[in-house]
PDB file of C-alpha atoms in Angstrom:
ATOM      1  CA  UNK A   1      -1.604   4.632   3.549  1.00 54.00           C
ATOM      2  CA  UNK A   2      -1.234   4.182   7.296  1.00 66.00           C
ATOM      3  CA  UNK A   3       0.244   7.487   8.330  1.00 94.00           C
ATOM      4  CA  UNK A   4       3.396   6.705   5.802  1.00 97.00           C
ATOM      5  CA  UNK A   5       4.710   9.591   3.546  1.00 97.00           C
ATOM      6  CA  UNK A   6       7.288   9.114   0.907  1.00 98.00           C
ATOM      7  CA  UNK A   7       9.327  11.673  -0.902  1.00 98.00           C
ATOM      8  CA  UNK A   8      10.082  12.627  -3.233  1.00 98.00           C
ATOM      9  CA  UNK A   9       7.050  10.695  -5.509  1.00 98.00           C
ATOM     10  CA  UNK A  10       8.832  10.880  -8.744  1.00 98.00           C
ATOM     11  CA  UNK A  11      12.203  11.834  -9.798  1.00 98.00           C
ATOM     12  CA  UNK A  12      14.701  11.659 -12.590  1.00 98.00           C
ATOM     13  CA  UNK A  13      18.620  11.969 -11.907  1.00 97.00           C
ATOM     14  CA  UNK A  14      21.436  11.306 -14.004  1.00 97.00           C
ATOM     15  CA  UNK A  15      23.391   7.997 -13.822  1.00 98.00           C
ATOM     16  CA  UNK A  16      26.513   8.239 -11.120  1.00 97.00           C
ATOM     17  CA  UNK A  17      24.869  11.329  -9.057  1.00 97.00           C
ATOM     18  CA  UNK A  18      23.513  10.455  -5.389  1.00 96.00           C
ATOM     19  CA  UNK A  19      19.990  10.152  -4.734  1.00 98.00           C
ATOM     20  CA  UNK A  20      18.487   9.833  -1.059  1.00 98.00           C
ATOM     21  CA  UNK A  21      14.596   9.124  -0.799  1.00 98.00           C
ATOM     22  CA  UNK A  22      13.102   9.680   2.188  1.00 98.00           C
ATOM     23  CA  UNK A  23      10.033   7.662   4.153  1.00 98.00           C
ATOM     24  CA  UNK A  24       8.366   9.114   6.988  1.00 98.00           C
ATOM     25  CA  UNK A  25       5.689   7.705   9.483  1.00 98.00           C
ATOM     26  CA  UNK A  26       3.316   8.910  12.230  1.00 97.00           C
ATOM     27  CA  UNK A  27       2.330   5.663  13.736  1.00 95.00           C
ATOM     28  CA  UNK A  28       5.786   5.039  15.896  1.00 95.00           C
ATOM     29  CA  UNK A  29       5.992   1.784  14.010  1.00 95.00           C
ATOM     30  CA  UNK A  30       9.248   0.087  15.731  1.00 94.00           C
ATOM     31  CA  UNK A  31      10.617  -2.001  11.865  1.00 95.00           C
ATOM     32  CA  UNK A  32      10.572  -0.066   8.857  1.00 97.00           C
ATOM     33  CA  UNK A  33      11.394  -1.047   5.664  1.00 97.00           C
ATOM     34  CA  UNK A  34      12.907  -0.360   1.861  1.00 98.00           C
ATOM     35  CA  UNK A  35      11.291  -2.272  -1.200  1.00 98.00           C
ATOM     36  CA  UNK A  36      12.270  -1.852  -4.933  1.00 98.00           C
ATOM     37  CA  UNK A  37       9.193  -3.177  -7.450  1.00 98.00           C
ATOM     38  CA  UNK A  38      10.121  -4.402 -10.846  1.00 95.00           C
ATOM     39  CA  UNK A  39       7.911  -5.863 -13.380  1.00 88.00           C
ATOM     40  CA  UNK A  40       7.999  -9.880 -12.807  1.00 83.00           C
ATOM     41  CA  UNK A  41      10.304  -9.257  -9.630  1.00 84.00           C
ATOM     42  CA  UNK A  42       6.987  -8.334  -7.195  1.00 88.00           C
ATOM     43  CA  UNK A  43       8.979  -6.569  -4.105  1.00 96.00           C
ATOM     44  CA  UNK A  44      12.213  -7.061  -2.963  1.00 97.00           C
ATOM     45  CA  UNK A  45      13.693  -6.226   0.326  1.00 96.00           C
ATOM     46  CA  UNK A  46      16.619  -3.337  -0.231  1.00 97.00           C
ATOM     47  CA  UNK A  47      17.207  -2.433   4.050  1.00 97.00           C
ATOM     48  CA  UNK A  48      15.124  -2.631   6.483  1.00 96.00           C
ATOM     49  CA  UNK A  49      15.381  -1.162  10.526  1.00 96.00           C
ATOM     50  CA  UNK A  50      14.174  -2.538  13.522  1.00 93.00           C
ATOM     51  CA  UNK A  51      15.361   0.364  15.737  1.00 93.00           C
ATOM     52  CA  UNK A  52      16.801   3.643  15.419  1.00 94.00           C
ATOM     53  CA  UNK A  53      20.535   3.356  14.402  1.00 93.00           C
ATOM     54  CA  UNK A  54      19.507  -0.205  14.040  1.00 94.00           C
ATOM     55  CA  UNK A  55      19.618  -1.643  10.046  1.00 95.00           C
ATOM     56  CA  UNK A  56      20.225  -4.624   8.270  1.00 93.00           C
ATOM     57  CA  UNK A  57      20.467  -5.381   4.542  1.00 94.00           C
ATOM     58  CA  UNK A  58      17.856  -7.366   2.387  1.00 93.00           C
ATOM     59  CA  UNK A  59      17.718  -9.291  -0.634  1.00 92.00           C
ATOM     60  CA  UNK A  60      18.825  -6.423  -3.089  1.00 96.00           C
ATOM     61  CA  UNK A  61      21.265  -4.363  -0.774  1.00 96.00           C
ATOM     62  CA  UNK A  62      24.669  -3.866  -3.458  1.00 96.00           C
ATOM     63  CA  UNK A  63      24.483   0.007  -4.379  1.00 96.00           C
ATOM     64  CA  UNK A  64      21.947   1.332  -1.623  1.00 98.00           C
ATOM     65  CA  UNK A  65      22.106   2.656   2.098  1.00 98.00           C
ATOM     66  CA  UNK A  66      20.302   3.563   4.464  1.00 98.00           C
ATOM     67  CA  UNK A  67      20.078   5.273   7.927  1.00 98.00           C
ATOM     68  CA  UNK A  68      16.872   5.721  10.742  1.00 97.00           C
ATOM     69  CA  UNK A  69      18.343   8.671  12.962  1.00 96.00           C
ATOM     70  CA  UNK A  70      14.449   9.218  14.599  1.00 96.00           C
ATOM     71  CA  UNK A  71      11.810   6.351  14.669  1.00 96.00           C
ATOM     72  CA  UNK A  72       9.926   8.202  12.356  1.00 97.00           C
ATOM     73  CA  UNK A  73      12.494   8.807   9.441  1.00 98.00           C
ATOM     74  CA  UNK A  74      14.363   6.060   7.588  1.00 98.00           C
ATOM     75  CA  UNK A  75      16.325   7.126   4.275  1.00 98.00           C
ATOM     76  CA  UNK A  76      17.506   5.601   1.450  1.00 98.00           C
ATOM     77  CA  UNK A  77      20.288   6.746  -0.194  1.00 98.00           C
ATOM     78  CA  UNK A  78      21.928   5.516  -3.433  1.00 97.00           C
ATOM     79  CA  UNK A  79      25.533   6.698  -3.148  1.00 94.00           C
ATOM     80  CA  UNK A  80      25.864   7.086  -7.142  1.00 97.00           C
ATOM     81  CA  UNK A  81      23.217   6.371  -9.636  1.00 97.00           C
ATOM     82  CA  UNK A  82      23.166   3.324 -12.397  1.00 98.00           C
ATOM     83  CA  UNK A  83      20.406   2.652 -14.989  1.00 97.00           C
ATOM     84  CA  UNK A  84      19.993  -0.667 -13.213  1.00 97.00           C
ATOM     85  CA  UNK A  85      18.249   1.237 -10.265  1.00 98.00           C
ATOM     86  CA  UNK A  86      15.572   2.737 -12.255  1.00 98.00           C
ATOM     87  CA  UNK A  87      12.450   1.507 -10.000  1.00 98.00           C
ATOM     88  CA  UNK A  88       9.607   2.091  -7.977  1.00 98.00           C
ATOM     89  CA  UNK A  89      10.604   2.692  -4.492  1.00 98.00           C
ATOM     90  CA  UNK A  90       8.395   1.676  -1.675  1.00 98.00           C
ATOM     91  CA  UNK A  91       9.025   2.052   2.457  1.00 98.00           C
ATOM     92  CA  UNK A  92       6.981  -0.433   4.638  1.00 97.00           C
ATOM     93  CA  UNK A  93       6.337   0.014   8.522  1.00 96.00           C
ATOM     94  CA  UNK A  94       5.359  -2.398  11.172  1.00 94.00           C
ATOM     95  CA  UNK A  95       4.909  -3.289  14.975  1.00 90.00           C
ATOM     96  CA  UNK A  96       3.787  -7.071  14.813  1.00 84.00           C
ATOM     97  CA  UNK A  97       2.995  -9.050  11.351  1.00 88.00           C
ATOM     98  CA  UNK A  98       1.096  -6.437   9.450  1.00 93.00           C
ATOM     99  CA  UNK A  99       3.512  -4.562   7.575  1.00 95.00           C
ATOM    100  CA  UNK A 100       1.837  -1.191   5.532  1.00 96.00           C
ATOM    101  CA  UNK A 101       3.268   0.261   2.801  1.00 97.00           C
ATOM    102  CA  UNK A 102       3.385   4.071   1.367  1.00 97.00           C
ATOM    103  CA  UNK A 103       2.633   5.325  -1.900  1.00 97.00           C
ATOM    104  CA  UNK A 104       5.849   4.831  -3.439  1.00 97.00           C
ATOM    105  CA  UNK A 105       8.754   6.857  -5.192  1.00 98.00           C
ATOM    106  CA  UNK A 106       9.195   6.405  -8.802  1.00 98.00           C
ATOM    107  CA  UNK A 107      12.866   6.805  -9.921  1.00 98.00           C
ATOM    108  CA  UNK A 108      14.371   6.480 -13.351  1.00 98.00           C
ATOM    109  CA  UNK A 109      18.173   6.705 -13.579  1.00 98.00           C
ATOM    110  CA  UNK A 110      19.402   7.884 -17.149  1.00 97.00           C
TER     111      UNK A 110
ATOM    112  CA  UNK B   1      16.489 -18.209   1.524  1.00 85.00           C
ATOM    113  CA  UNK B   2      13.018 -17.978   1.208  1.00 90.00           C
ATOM    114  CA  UNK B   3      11.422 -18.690  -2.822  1.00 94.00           C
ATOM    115  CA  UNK B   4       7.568 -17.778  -3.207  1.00 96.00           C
ATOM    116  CA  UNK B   5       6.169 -18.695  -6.558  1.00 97.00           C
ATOM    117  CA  UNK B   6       2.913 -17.399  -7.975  1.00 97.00           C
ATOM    118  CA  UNK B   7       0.372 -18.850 -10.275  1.00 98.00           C
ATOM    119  CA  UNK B   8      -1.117 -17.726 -12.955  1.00 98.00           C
ATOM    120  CA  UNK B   9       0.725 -14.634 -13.530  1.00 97.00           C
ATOM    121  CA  UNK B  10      -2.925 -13.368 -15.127  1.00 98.00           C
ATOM    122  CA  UNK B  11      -6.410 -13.994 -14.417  1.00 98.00           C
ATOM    123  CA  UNK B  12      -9.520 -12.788 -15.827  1.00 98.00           C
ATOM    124  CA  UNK B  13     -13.116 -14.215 -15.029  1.00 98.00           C
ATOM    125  CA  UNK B  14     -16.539 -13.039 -15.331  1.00 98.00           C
ATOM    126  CA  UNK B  15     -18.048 -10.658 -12.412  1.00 98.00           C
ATOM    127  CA  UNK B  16     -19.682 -12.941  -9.935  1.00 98.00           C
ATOM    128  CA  UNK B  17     -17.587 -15.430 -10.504  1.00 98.00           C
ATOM    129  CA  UNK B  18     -15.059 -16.963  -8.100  1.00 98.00           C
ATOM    130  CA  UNK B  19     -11.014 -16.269  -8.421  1.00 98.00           C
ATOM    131  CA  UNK B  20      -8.435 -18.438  -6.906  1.00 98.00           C
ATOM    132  CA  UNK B  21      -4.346 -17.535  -6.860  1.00 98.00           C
ATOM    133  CA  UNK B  22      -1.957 -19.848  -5.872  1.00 98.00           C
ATOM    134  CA  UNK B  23       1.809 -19.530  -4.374  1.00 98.00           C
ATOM    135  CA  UNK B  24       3.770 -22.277  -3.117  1.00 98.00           C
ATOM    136  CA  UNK B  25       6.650 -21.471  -0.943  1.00 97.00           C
ATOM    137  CA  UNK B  26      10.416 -23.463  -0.262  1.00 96.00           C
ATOM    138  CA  UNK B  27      11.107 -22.272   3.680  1.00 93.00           C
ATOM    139  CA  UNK B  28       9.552 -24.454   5.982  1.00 93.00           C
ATOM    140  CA  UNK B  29      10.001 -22.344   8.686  1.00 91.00           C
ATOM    141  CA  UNK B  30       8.185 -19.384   7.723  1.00 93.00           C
ATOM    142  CA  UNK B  31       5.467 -18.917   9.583  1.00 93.00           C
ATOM    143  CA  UNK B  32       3.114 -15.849   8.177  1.00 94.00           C
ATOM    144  CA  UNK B  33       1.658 -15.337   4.900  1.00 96.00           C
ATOM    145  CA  UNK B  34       0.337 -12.114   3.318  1.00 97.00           C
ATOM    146  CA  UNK B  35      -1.376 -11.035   0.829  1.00 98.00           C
ATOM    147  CA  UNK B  36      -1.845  -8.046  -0.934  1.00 98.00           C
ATOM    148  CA  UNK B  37      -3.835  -5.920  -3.691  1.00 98.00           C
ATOM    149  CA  UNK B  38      -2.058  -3.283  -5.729  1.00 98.00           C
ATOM    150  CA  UNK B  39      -3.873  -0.783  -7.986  1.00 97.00           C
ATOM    151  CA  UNK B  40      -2.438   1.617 -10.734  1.00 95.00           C
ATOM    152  CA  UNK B  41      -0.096   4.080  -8.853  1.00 93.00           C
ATOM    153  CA  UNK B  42      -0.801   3.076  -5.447  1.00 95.00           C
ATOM    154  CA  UNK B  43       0.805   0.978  -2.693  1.00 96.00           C
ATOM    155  CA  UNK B  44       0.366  -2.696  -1.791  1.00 97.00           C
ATOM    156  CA  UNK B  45      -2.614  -2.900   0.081  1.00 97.00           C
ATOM    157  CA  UNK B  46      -3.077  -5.839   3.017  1.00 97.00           C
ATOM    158  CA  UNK B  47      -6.027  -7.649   2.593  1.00 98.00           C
ATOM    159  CA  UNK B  48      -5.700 -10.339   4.482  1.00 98.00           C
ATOM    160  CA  UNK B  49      -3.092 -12.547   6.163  1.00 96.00           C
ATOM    161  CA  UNK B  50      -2.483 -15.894   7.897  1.00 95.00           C
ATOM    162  CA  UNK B  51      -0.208 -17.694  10.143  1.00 91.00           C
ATOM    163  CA  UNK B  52       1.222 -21.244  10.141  1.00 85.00           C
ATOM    164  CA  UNK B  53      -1.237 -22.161  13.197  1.00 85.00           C
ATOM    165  CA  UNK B  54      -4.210 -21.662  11.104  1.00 85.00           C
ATOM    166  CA  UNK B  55      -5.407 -23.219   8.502  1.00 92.00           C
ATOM    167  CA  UNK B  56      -8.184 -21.164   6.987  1.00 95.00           C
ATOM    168  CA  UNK B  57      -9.226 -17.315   7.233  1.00 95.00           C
ATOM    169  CA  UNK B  58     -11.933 -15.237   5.850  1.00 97.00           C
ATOM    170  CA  UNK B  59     -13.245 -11.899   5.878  1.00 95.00           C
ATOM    171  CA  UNK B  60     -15.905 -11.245   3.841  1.00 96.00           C
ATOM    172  CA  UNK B  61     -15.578 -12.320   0.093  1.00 97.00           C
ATOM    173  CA  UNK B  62     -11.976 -13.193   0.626  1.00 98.00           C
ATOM    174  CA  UNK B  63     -10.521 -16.170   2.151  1.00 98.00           C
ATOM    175  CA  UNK B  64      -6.755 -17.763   2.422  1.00 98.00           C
ATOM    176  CA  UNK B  65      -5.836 -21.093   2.740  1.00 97.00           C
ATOM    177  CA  UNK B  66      -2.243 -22.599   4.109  1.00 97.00           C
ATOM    178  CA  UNK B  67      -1.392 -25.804   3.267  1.00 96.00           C
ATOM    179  CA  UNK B  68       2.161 -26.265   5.559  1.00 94.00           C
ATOM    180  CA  UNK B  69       2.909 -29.907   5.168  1.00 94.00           C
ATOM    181  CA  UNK B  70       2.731 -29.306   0.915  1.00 95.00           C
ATOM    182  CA  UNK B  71       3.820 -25.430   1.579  1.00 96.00           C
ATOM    183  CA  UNK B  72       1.470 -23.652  -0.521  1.00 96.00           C
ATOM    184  CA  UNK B  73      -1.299 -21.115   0.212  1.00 97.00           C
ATOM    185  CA  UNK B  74      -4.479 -19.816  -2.080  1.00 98.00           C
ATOM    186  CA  UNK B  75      -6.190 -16.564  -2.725  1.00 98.00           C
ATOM    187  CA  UNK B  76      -9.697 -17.256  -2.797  1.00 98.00           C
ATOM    188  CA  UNK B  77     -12.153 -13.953  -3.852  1.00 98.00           C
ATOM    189  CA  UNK B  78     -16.121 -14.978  -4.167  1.00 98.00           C
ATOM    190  CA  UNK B  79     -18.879 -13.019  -6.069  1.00 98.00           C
ATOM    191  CA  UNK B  80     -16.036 -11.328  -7.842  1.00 98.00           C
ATOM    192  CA  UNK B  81     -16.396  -7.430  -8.785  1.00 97.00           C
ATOM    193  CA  UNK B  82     -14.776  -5.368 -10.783  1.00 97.00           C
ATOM    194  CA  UNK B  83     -13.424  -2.821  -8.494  1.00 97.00           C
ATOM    195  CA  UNK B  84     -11.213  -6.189  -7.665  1.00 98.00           C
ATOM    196  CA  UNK B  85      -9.797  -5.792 -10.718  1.00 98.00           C
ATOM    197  CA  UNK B  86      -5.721  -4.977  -9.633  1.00 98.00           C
ATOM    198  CA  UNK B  87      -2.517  -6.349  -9.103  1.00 98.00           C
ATOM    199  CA  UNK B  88      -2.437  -9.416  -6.171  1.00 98.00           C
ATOM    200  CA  UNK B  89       0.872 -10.367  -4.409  1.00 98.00           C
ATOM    201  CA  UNK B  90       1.590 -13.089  -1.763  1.00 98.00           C
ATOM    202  CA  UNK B  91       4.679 -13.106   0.438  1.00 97.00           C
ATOM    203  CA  UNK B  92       5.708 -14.907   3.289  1.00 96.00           C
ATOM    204  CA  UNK B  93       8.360 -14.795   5.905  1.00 92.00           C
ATOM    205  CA  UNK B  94       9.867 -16.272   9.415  1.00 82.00           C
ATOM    206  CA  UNK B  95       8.863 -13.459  11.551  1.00 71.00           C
ATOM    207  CA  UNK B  96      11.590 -12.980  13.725  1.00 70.00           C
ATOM    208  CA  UNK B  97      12.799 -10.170  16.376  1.00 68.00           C
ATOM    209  CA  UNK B  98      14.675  -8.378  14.346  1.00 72.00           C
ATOM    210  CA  UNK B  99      11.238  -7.650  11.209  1.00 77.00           C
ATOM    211  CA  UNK B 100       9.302  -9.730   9.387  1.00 84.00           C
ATOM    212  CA  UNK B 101      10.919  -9.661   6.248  1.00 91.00           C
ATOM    213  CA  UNK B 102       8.639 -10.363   3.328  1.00 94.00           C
ATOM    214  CA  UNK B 103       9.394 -12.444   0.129  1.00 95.00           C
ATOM    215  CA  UNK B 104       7.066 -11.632  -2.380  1.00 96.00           C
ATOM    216  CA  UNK B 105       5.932 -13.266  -5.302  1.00 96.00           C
ATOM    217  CA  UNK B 106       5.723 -12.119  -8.814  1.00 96.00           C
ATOM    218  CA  UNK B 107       1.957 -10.991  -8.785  1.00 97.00           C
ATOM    219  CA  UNK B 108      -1.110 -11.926 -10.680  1.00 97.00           C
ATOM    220  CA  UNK B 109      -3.124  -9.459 -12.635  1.00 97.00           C
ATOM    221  CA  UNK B 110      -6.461  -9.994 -11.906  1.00 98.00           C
ATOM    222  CA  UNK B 111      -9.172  -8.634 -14.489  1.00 98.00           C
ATOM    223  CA  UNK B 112     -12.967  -9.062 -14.164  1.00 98.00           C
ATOM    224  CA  UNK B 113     -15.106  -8.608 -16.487  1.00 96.00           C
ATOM    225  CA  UNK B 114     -18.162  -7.115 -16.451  1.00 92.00           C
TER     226      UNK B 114
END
């Protein structure tokens, strides 16, 4: 998975606590990114960084944030919890074109 | 923004045989086009890609197609196996300095039978 770590891989929280999922990376990618997949939704952009400090919000960006403190780290935190965000949670890096994802966090809300 | 449709949303054919997935796209100005192969529990997977100054790639038993002036691009997998049974997804995107953000489509299942 290109040097890309996500954790935690699963977890189950209660609706309106906070959740942050963390993405790490070894290959000092400069742009990293937060997916959700749904079933008949493919992937859809949450946040995405192209810097340290540096974020921007995606397609799907009501309920989420996120911060990149170090190049390798970039976090995404749900401030409190709904059903709705039940998902698989994927972080993408990338230099040029080629962007490589990680193995994904599955998180059901209930 | 950026709308990527996929066709069909399921696909099954007979090993050996050739596959073909289609997604048409509304943005004329993106400008790269991946795709991807996602199996059980595992991340997308780049198998190949292609940029709006080409029309045609390959690599091995897969090939892509881009079609700008109709804005759609194929999937093409020859000699089909069944290890490439999994999920496929095309996205696209105006790669720009601030990331490349991807819009994916839905996905096609792809099953082949052996």
């Amino acid at each position: 998975d290109a040097g890309i770590t996500q954790s935690p891989r699963h977890k189950v929280t209660e609706t309106g606590t906070p959740v942050t999922l963390r993405c790490h990376q070894t290959e000092n990618h400069r742009y990293m990114y937060w997916y959700r997949q749904d079933p008949g939704h493919g992937l859809r952009l949450i946040h995405y960084s192209y810097g340290v400090k540096d974020t921007d919000k995606g397609e799907v960006s009501d309920g989420y944030s996120v911060s990149r403190s170090k190049t390798e780290d970039f976090l995404l935190t749900l401030e409190s919890a709904t059903s709705s965000q039940t998902s698989v949670y994927f972080c993408a890096i990338s230099e040029l074109y080629e962007q490589y994802f990680g193995p994904g966090t599955r998180l059901t809300v209930t | 923004g950026e709308n990527v449709e996929q066709h069909p949303s399921t696909l099954s054919v007979q090993e050996g045989d050739s596959a073909v997935i289609k997604c048409t796209y509304s943005d004329s100005a993106s400008n790269y086009f991946p795709w991807y192969k996602q199996e059980l529990g595992k991340g997308p997977q780049l198998i190949i890609d292609i940029r709006s100054n080409v029309g045609e790639k390959k690599d091995q038993r897969i090939a892509v197609t881009l079609n700008k002036t109709a804005k759609h691009f194929s999937l093409h997998i020859t000699e089909t196996q069944p290890e490439d049974s999994a999920v496929y997804f095309c996205a696209a995107s105006d790669n720009r300095e601030y990331g490349n953000k991807l819009v994916f489509g839905a996905g096609t299942i792809l099953r082949v039978k052996s």
